[in-house]
Amino acid sequence: MSKAMEPDLQTPLGRASGKAAKEWSHPSDNWLRGFVLDNRASLGTLAVFIVMMAVFMIANPTVFTTWYLYSSVLTTLPVALFVVVPLVFVVTCGEIDLSFPATMGFASWVFALVVQAGYDPFLGIAAALVTGTLLGFLVGSLVVYGGLSSLIATLGMNFLLRGLIQIINEGKSMALTGLADSPAYKIFSSQLFGIPVQIFWAIAFVVFCALLYNRHRFGAQVKVVGDNPDSARQMGIDVKWVRVKVFVFVGIGAAIAGCFSVMINFTWWPTAGDGYLLPVLASVFVGGTPTWGGIGTVVGGAIGAVTVSFIQTGVVAAGLSGFYVQFFNGLIIILSLLGHKWNQARYR
């Protein structure tokens, strides 16, 4: 063997030197390319949102250049974000949770009862969080330890809890006008420099969940369990407990969303949470979290929630009737899913 053909034993495997290093480099060696590859699902969702807003802006620039429009969206958007982000964990784990609307309604009902009884709203928030945690654990236990399909079991729990609320309250709402003078309202649901305070809490929640998903052991376990449960067991991961925990997390998120919903409207309705089922699920999938589990994106889910929230407002503000809302909802969802299908490899 000639010297030119001899392998270089001094150079670590996978590295090149001289001319070869210039000719080939791993995509991650370029930070920009690596960032795009690692976040292509989120960036794809962001691109859809930018194009959609550009179309709305062209259709009615007068409306879309006023702060009032954005303020109205930012007022209610946090309610969706508190549920969308935990659902990313559930879908990544290979499950689905359709009980969150009723959990949201039940936890907010507990919050309203505590406040109506004259107790501090902070105590009501604590009671709602405990309620959401217990309901999430109940739902997760039915799916994991009961061996039920998450689709059917959570749908059944949604009807069961909603029916229980309606039976006890007989369709009556609760007005909580005293919330406006409470410290809890000023901290969680007032305005700061004309910006709804709740959006700052929602952003903090999204950042926390993104770190939990991408940097914490729990997030890594969720991905492994969703990708290959057998391998997860061999790695020493308690697969069943991880699956239960993601449902508990959704219960906590739904409880927070319910409390914010009541504080925004000063009223609790027996149907609280019902209108969030389809928009929240659409936000998760529009955001780039696939249905087969193992991978997902928290930031993409948040951007998906922003996109879905602006659809109804944008369609009406653009001069179209409300009949077009469902059409554009479906159009944006289908285009986003097609974009994600072409943009990332399907691992399972």
Coordinates of C-alpha atoms in Angstrom, one line a residue:
M1 CA 0.0 0.0 0.0
S2 CA 1.4 3.4 -0.9
K3 CA 1.8 6.1 1.7
A4 CA -0.9 8.2 0.0
M5 CA -3.4 5.4 0.5
E6 CA -2.6 4.8 4.2
P7 CA -5.2 5.9 6.7
D8 CA -4.5 8.8 9.0
L9 CA -4.6 7.2 12.4
Q10 CA -3.9 10.5 14.2
T11 CA -7.0 12.2 13.0
P12 CA -10.2 11.4 15.0
L13 CA -12.9 9.6 13.1
G14 CA -15.4 11.9 11.4
R15 CA -12.9 14.8 11.1
A16 CA -11.0 16.0 8.1
S17 CA -8.1 18.2 7.7
G18 CA -6.7 20.5 5.0
K19 CA -8.5 20.5 1.7
A20 CA -10.9 17.8 2.7
A21 CA -12.2 19.9 5.7
K22 CA -12.9 22.7 3.3
E23 CA -14.8 20.5 0.9
W24 CA -17.1 18.9 3.5
S25 CA -18.5 20.0 6.8
H26 CA -21.3 18.8 9.0
P27 CA -24.4 21.0 8.8
S28 CA -24.1 21.7 12.6
D29 CA -20.7 23.3 12.0
N30 CA -22.5 26.3 10.6
W31 CA -24.6 27.7 13.5
L32 CA -27.2 29.3 11.2
R33 CA -27.7 26.1 9.2
G34 CA -27.8 24.1 12.4
F35 CA -30.4 26.5 13.9
V36 CA -32.6 26.2 10.9
L37 CA -32.4 22.4 10.8
D38 CA -33.1 22.1 14.5
N39 CA -36.1 24.5 14.4
R40 CA -37.4 24.0 10.9
A41 CA -40.9 23.0 12.2
S42 CA -41.2 26.2 14.2
L43 CA -39.8 28.3 11.5
G44 CA -42.2 26.7 9.0
T45 CA -45.1 27.6 11.2
L46 CA -43.8 31.1 11.6
A47 CA -43.6 31.5 7.8
V48 CA -47.2 30.5 7.5
F49 CA -48.2 33.1 10.1
I50 CA -46.2 35.8 8.4
V51 CA -47.8 35.1 5.0
M52 CA -51.2 34.9 6.6
M53 CA -50.8 38.3 8.3
A54 CA -49.4 39.8 5.1
V55 CA -52.5 38.8 3.3
F56 CA -54.8 40.2 6.0
M57 CA -52.7 43.4 6.1
I58 CA -53.1 43.9 2.3
A59 CA -56.8 43.2 2.6
N60 CA -57.5 45.8 5.2
P61 CA -54.4 47.9 6.2
T62 CA -56.4 50.3 8.3
V63 CA -57.6 47.7 10.8
F64 CA -54.3 45.8 10.9
T65 CA -52.2 48.8 11.7
T66 CA -54.2 49.7 14.9
W67 CA -53.2 48.4 18.3
Y68 CA -56.8 47.6 19.4
L69 CA -56.9 44.5 17.1
Y70 CA -53.8 43.0 18.6
S71 CA -54.8 43.9 22.1
S72 CA -58.0 42.0 21.8
V73 CA -56.2 38.9 20.5
L74 CA -53.5 39.1 23.2
T75 CA -56.3 39.3 25.9
T76 CA -57.6 35.8 25.1
L77 CA -54.6 34.1 23.5
P78 CA -53.0 33.2 26.8
V79 CA -55.9 30.9 27.7
A80 CA -55.1 28.8 24.6
L81 CA -51.4 28.8 25.2
F82 CA -51.7 27.4 28.7
V83 CA -53.4 24.3 27.1
V84 CA -51.6 24.0 23.8
V85 CA -48.1 23.7 25.3
P86 CA -48.9 20.8 27.7
L87 CA -50.7 19.0 24.8
V88 CA -47.4 19.0 22.9
F89 CA -46.0 16.8 25.7
V90 CA -49.0 14.5 25.4
V91 CA -48.8 14.1 21.6
T92 CA -45.0 13.7 21.7
C93 CA -45.6 10.8 24.2
G94 CA -47.8 9.1 21.6
E95 CA -51.2 9.9 23.3
I96 CA -54.0 12.5 22.9
D97 CA -56.1 14.2 25.5
L98 CA -59.6 15.4 24.5
S99 CA -60.7 15.9 28.1
F100 CA -59.0 19.3 28.7
P101 CA -62.0 21.5 27.8
A102 CA -64.1 19.8 30.6
T103 CA -61.0 19.9 33.0
M104 CA -60.7 23.6 32.3
G105 CA -64.4 24.1 33.0
F106 CA -64.4 22.0 36.2
A107 CA -61.2 23.6 37.6
S108 CA -62.5 27.1 36.8
W109 CA -65.8 26.2 38.5
V110 CA -63.9 25.3 41.7
F111 CA -62.1 28.7 41.4
A112 CA -65.4 30.5 41.0
L113 CA -67.0 28.7 44.0
V114 CA -64.1 29.7 46.2
V115 CA -64.2 33.3 45.1
Q116 CA -68.0 33.5 45.4
A117 CA -67.8 32.1 48.9
G118 CA -65.7 35.2 49.9
Y119 CA -62.3 33.7 50.0
D120 CA -59.1 35.1 48.5
P121 CA -58.8 34.5 44.8
F122 CA -55.2 33.2 45.4
L123 CA -56.8 30.4 47.4
G124 CA -59.2 29.8 44.5
I125 CA -56.3 29.5 42.1
A126 CA -54.6 26.9 44.4
A127 CA -57.9 25.0 44.7
A128 CA -58.2 25.0 40.9
L129 CA -54.6 23.8 40.4
V130 CA -55.2 20.9 42.8
T131 CA -58.5 20.0 41.0
G132 CA -56.7 20.1 37.6
T133 CA -53.9 17.9 38.9
L134 CA -56.3 15.3 40.3
L135 CA -58.4 15.2 37.2
G136 CA -55.3 14.9 35.1
F137 CA -54.1 12.0 37.2
L138 CA -57.5 10.4 37.0
V139 CA -57.5 10.6 33.2
G140 CA -53.9 9.4 32.9
S141 CA -54.6 6.5 35.2
L142 CA -57.6 5.4 33.1
V143 CA -55.5 5.5 30.0
V144 CA -52.3 4.0 31.4
Y145 CA -53.3 1.6 34.2
G146 CA -56.8 0.9 32.8
G147 CA -55.4 0.1 29.4
L148 CA -57.9 2.3 27.6
S149 CA -57.4 4.1 24.3
S150 CA -56.5 7.7 25.1
L151 CA -58.7 9.0 22.3
I152 CA -61.9 7.2 23.6
A153 CA -61.1 7.5 27.3
T154 CA -60.4 11.2 27.3
L155 CA -63.4 11.9 25.0
G156 CA -65.6 10.0 27.5
M157 CA -64.2 11.9 30.4
N158 CA -64.9 15.2 28.6
F159 CA -68.5 14.3 28.3
L160 CA -68.7 12.9 31.8
L161 CA -67.2 16.0 33.5
R162 CA -69.2 18.4 31.4
G163 CA -72.4 16.6 32.1
L164 CA -71.6 16.6 35.9
I165 CA -71.1 20.4 35.7
Q166 CA -74.4 20.9 33.9
I167 CA -76.3 18.6 36.3
I168 CA -75.1 20.4 39.4
N169 CA -75.4 23.9 38.1
E170 CA -78.4 23.4 35.8
G171 CA -76.8 25.6 33.2
K172 CA -76.5 28.7 35.5
S173 CA -73.4 31.0 35.4
M174 CA -71.6 32.8 38.1
A175 CA -70.9 36.5 38.0
L176 CA -67.7 37.5 39.9
T177 CA -67.6 41.2 39.6
G178 CA -65.6 41.6 42.8
L179 CA -62.6 40.1 41.1
A180 CA -61.8 43.5 39.6
D181 CA -60.7 44.9 42.9
S182 CA -58.6 41.9 44.0
P183 CA -54.8 41.8 44.0
A184 CA -54.9 38.5 42.0
Y185 CA -56.7 40.3 39.1
K186 CA -54.2 43.1 39.1
I187 CA -51.3 40.7 39.0
F188 CA -52.7 38.2 36.5
S189 CA -55.2 40.0 34.3
S190 CA -54.8 43.7 34.3
Q191 CA -52.9 45.9 31.8
L192 CA -49.3 47.1 31.8
F193 CA -48.6 50.1 29.4
G194 CA -51.7 49.1 27.4
I195 CA -50.6 45.5 27.1
P196 CA -52.7 42.7 28.7
V197 CA -50.6 41.3 31.6
Q198 CA -51.7 37.7 31.0
I199 CA -49.7 37.6 27.8
F200 CA -46.5 38.0 29.8
W201 CA -47.5 35.1 32.1
A202 CA -48.2 33.0 29.0
I203 CA -44.8 33.8 27.5
A204 CA -43.1 32.9 30.7
F205 CA -45.1 29.6 30.7
V206 CA -44.0 28.9 27.1
V207 CA -40.4 29.6 27.9
F208 CA -40.5 27.3 31.0
C209 CA -42.1 24.5 29.0
A210 CA -39.6 24.9 26.2
L211 CA -36.8 24.5 28.6
L212 CA -38.5 21.5 30.3
Y213 CA -39.1 19.9 26.9
N214 CA -35.6 20.5 25.4
R215 CA -33.3 20.7 28.4
H216 CA -34.8 18.7 31.2
R217 CA -34.7 15.0 31.8
F218 CA -38.6 14.9 31.8
G219 CA -38.7 16.2 28.2
A220 CA -36.1 13.7 27.1
Q221 CA -38.1 10.9 28.7
V222 CA -41.3 12.0 27.0
K223 CA -39.6 11.9 23.6
V224 CA -38.0 8.4 24.2
V225 CA -41.3 7.0 25.5
G226 CA -43.2 8.4 22.5
D227 CA -40.6 7.1 20.0
N228 CA -39.9 3.6 21.4
P229 CA -41.5 2.5 24.7
D230 CA -39.6 -0.8 24.7
S231 CA -36.2 1.0 24.5
A232 CA -37.4 3.4 27.2
R233 CA -38.0 0.5 29.5
Q234 CA -34.6 -1.0 28.8
M235 CA -33.1 2.4 29.7
G236 CA -34.7 2.2 33.1
I237 CA -37.5 4.7 32.4
D238 CA -40.8 4.2 34.2
V239 CA -42.9 4.4 31.0
K240 CA -46.3 4.2 32.7
W241 CA -45.5 7.0 35.1
V242 CA -44.1 9.3 32.4
R243 CA -47.4 8.8 30.4
V244 CA -49.4 9.6 33.5
K245 CA -47.4 12.7 34.2
V246 CA -48.1 14.2 30.8
F247 CA -51.8 14.0 31.4
V248 CA -51.3 15.6 34.8
F249 CA -49.4 18.4 33.1
V250 CA -52.4 19.0 30.8
G251 CA -54.7 19.1 33.8
I252 CA -52.5 21.7 35.4
G253 CA -52.4 23.8 32.2
A254 CA -56.2 23.5 31.8
A255 CA -56.7 24.7 35.4
I256 CA -54.5 27.7 34.8
A257 CA -56.3 28.5 31.6
G258 CA -59.7 28.2 33.3
C259 CA -58.7 30.7 36.1
F260 CA -57.4 33.2 33.5
S261 CA -60.6 32.8 31.5
V262 CA -62.8 33.6 34.6
M263 CA -60.6 36.6 35.5
I264 CA -60.8 38.0 32.0
N265 CA -64.6 37.8 31.8
F266 CA -65.5 38.2 35.5
T267 CA -67.9 35.4 34.8
W268 CA -67.9 31.6 35.0
W269 CA -70.0 29.8 32.4
P270 CA -71.0 26.1 32.6
T271 CA -69.7 25.8 29.0
A272 CA -66.2 27.2 29.9
G273 CA -63.6 25.5 27.8
D274 CA -65.9 24.0 25.2
G275 CA -64.9 26.4 22.4
Y276 CA -61.2 25.6 22.8
L277 CA -61.2 21.9 21.8
L278 CA -60.7 22.2 18.0
P279 CA -58.6 25.5 18.0
V280 CA -56.2 24.0 20.6
L281 CA -55.8 20.7 18.8
A282 CA -55.3 22.6 15.5
S283 CA -52.6 24.8 17.1
V284 CA -50.6 21.7 18.2
F285 CA -50.6 20.2 14.8
V286 CA -50.2 23.4 12.9
G287 CA -47.2 24.1 15.1
G288 CA -45.4 21.1 13.8
T289 CA -45.9 18.4 16.3
P290 CA -46.7 15.2 14.3
T291 CA -49.3 12.6 15.4
W292 CA -46.9 9.6 15.5
G293 CA -45.0 10.7 18.7
G294 CA -41.4 10.9 19.6
I295 CA -40.8 14.5 18.3
G296 CA -42.5 17.8 18.7
T297 CA -42.0 21.5 19.3
V298 CA -43.2 23.7 22.1
V299 CA -42.3 27.0 20.4
G300 CA -44.0 25.8 17.2
G301 CA -47.2 24.9 19.2
A302 CA -47.2 28.5 20.6
I303 CA -46.8 30.0 17.2
G304 CA -49.6 27.7 16.0
A305 CA -51.8 29.1 18.7
V306 CA -51.0 32.6 17.6
T307 CA -51.8 31.7 14.0
V308 CA -55.2 30.1 14.8
S309 CA -56.1 33.0 17.2
F310 CA -55.6 35.5 14.4
I311 CA -57.6 33.6 11.8
Q312 CA -61.1 34.5 13.0
T313 CA -60.1 38.1 13.9
G314 CA -58.3 38.5 10.6
V315 CA -61.1 37.1 8.4
V316 CA -63.7 39.4 9.9
A317 CA -61.4 42.4 9.9
A318 CA -60.5 41.8 6.3
G319 CA -64.1 42.4 5.4
L320 CA -65.3 38.8 5.0
S321 CA -68.3 37.4 6.8
G322 CA -68.0 35.0 9.7
F323 CA -69.0 32.1 7.3
Y324 CA -65.4 32.2 5.9
V325 CA -63.8 31.5 9.3
Q326 CA -64.2 27.7 9.2
F327 CA -63.0 27.6 5.6
F328 CA -59.8 29.5 6.4
N329 CA -59.3 27.4 9.5
G330 CA -59.2 24.3 7.4
L331 CA -57.1 25.9 4.7
I332 CA -54.4 27.0 7.1
I333 CA -54.4 23.7 8.9
I334 CA -54.0 21.7 5.7
L335 CA -51.4 24.0 4.2
S336 CA -49.4 23.9 7.5
L337 CA -49.5 20.1 7.6
L338 CA -48.4 19.8 4.0
G339 CA -45.6 22.1 4.7
H340 CA -44.4 20.1 7.7
K341 CA -44.7 16.9 5.8
W342 CA -42.3 18.2 3.1
N343 CA -40.1 20.0 5.6
Q344 CA -39.2 17.1 7.9
A345 CA -38.6 13.4 7.7
R346 CA -41.1 11.1 9.1
Y347 CA -39.4 8.9 11.6
R348 CA -42.2 6.5 12.3

